[in-house]
Coordinates of N, CA and C in Angstrom, one line a residue:
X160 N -38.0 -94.3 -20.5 CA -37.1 -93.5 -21.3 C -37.1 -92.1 -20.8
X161 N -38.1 -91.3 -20.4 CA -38.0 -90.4 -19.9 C -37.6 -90.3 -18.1
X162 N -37.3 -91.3 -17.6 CA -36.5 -91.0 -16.5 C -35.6 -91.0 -16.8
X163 N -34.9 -91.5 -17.8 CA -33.3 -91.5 -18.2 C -33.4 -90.3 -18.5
X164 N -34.0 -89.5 -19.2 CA -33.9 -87.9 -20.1 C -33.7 -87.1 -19.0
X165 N -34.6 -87.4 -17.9 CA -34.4 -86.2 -16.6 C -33.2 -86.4 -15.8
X166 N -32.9 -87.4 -15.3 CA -31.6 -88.3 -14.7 C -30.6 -87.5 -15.6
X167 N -30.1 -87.6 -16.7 CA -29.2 -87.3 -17.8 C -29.5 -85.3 -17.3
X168 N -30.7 -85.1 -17.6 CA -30.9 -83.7 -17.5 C -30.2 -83.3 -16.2
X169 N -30.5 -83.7 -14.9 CA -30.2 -83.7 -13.3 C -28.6 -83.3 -13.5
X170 N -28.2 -84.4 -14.0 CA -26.6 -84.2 -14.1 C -25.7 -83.4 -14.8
X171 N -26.5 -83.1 -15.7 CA -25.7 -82.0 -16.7 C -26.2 -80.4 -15.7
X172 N -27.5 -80.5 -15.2 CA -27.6 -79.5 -14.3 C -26.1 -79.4 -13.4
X173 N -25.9 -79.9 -12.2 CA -25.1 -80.4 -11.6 C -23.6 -80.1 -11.7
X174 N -23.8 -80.6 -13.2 CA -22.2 -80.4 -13.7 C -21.8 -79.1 -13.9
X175 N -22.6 -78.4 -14.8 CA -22.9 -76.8 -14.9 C -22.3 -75.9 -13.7
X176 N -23.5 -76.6 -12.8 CA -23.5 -75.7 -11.4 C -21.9 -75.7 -10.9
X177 N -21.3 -77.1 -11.4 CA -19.9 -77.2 -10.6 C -18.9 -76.1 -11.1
X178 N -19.2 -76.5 -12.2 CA -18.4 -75.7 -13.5 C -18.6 -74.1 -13.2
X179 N -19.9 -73.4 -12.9 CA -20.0 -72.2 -12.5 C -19.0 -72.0 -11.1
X180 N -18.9 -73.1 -10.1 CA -18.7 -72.8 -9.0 C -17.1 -72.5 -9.2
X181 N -16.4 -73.5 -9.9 CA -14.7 -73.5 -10.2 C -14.7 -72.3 -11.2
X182 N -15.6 -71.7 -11.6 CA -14.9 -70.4 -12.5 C -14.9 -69.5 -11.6
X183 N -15.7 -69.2 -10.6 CA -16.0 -68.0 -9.7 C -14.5 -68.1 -8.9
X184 N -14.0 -69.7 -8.4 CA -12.8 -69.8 -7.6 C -11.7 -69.4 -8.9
X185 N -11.7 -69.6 -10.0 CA -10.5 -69.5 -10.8 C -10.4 -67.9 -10.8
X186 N -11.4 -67.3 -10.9 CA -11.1 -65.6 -10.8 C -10.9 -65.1 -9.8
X187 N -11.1 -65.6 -8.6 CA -10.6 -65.1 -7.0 C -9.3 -65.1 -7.1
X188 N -8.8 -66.4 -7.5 CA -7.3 -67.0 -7.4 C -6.9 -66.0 -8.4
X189 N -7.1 -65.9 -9.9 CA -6.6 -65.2 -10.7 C -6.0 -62.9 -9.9
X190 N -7.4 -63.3 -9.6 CA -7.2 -61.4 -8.5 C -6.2 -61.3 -8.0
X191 N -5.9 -62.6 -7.2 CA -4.8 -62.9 -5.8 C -3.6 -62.9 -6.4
X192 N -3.0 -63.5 -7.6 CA -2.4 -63.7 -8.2 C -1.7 -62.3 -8.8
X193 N -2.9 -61.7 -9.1 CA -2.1 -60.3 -9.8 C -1.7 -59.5 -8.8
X194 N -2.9 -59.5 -7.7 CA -2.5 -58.4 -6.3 C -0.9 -59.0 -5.8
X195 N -0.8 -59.9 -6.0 CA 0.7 -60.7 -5.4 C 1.7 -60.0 -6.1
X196 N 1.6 -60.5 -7.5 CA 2.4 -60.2 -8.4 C 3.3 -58.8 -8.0
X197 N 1.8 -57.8 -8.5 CA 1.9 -56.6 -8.3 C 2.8 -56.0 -7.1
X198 N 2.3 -56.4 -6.1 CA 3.3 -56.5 -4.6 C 4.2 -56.7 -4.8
X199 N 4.8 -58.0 -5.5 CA 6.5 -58.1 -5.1 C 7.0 -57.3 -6.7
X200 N 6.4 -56.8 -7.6 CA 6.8 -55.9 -8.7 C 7.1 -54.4 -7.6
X201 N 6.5 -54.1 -6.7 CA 6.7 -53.0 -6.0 C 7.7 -52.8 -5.1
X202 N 7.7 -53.9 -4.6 CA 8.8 -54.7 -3.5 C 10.9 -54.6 -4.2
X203 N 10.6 -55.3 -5.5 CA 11.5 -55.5 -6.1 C 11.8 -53.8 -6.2
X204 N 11.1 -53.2 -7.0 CA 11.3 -51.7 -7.6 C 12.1 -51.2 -6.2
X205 N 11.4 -50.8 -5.2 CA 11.8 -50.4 -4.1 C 13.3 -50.5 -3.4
X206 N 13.7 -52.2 -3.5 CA 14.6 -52.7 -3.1 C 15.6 -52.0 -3.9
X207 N 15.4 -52.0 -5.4 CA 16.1 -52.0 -6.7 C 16.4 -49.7 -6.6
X208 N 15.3 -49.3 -5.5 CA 15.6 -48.0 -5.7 C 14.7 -47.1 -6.9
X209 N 13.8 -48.0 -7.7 CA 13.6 -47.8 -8.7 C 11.8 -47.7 -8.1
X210 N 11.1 -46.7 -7.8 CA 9.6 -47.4 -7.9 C 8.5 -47.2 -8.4
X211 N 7.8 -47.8 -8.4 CA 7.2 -48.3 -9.6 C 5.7 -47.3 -9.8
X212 N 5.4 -47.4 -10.9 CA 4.7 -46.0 -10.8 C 3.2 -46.9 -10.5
X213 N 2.0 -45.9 -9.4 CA 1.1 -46.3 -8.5 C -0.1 -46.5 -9.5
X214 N -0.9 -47.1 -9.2 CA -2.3 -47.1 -10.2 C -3.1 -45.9 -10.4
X215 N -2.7 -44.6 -9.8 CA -3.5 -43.2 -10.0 C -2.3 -42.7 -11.1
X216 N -1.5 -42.8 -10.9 CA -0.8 -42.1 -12.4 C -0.8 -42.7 -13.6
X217 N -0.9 -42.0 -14.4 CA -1.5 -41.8 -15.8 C -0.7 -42.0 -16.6
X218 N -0.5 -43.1 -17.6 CA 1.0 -43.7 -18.2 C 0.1 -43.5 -19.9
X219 N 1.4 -43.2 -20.7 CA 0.6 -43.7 -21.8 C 0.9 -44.8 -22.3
X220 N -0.4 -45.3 -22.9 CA -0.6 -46.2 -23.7 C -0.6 -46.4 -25.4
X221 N 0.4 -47.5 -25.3 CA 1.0 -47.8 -27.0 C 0.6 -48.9 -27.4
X222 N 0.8 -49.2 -27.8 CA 0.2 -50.5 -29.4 C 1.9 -51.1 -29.1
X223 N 2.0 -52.6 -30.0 CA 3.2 -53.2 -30.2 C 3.8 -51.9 -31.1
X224 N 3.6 -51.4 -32.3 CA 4.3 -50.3 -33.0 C 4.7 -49.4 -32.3
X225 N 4.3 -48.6 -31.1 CA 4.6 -47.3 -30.0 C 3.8 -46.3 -30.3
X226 N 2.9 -47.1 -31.2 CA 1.5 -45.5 -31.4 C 0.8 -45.9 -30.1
X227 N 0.5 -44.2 -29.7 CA -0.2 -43.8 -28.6 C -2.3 -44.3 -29.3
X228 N -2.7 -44.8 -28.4 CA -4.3 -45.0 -28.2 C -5.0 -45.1 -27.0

């Protein structure tokens, strides 16, 4: 009975570990994803004549209502 308890334990180790490993890749992908995005949001503006304001300028920030926080 207790080699089944460690066996059972082993694998749920295991599983974890995997599970830690696909979240580290889901947030790489996720980064990639916005850095992309972001690029062709800039790309477009540009083309469009329109561009887009850089991550050092200071926008303000609203709520769904248009209050400033």
């Amino acid at each position: 009975m207790t080699d089944h308890i460690e066996t059972l334990a082993a694998v749920v180790s295991l599983q974890q570990q995997a599970i830690d490993a696909q979240a580290k890749q889901i947030g790489v992908l996720a980064e990639q994803v916005g850095l992309l995005v972001q690029s062709v949001a800039q790309l477009l503006g540009e083309e469009a004549g329109i561009p887009v304001e850089g991550e050092g300028d200071a926008t303000e920030r609203v709520d769904l209502d248009g209050r400033s926080y």
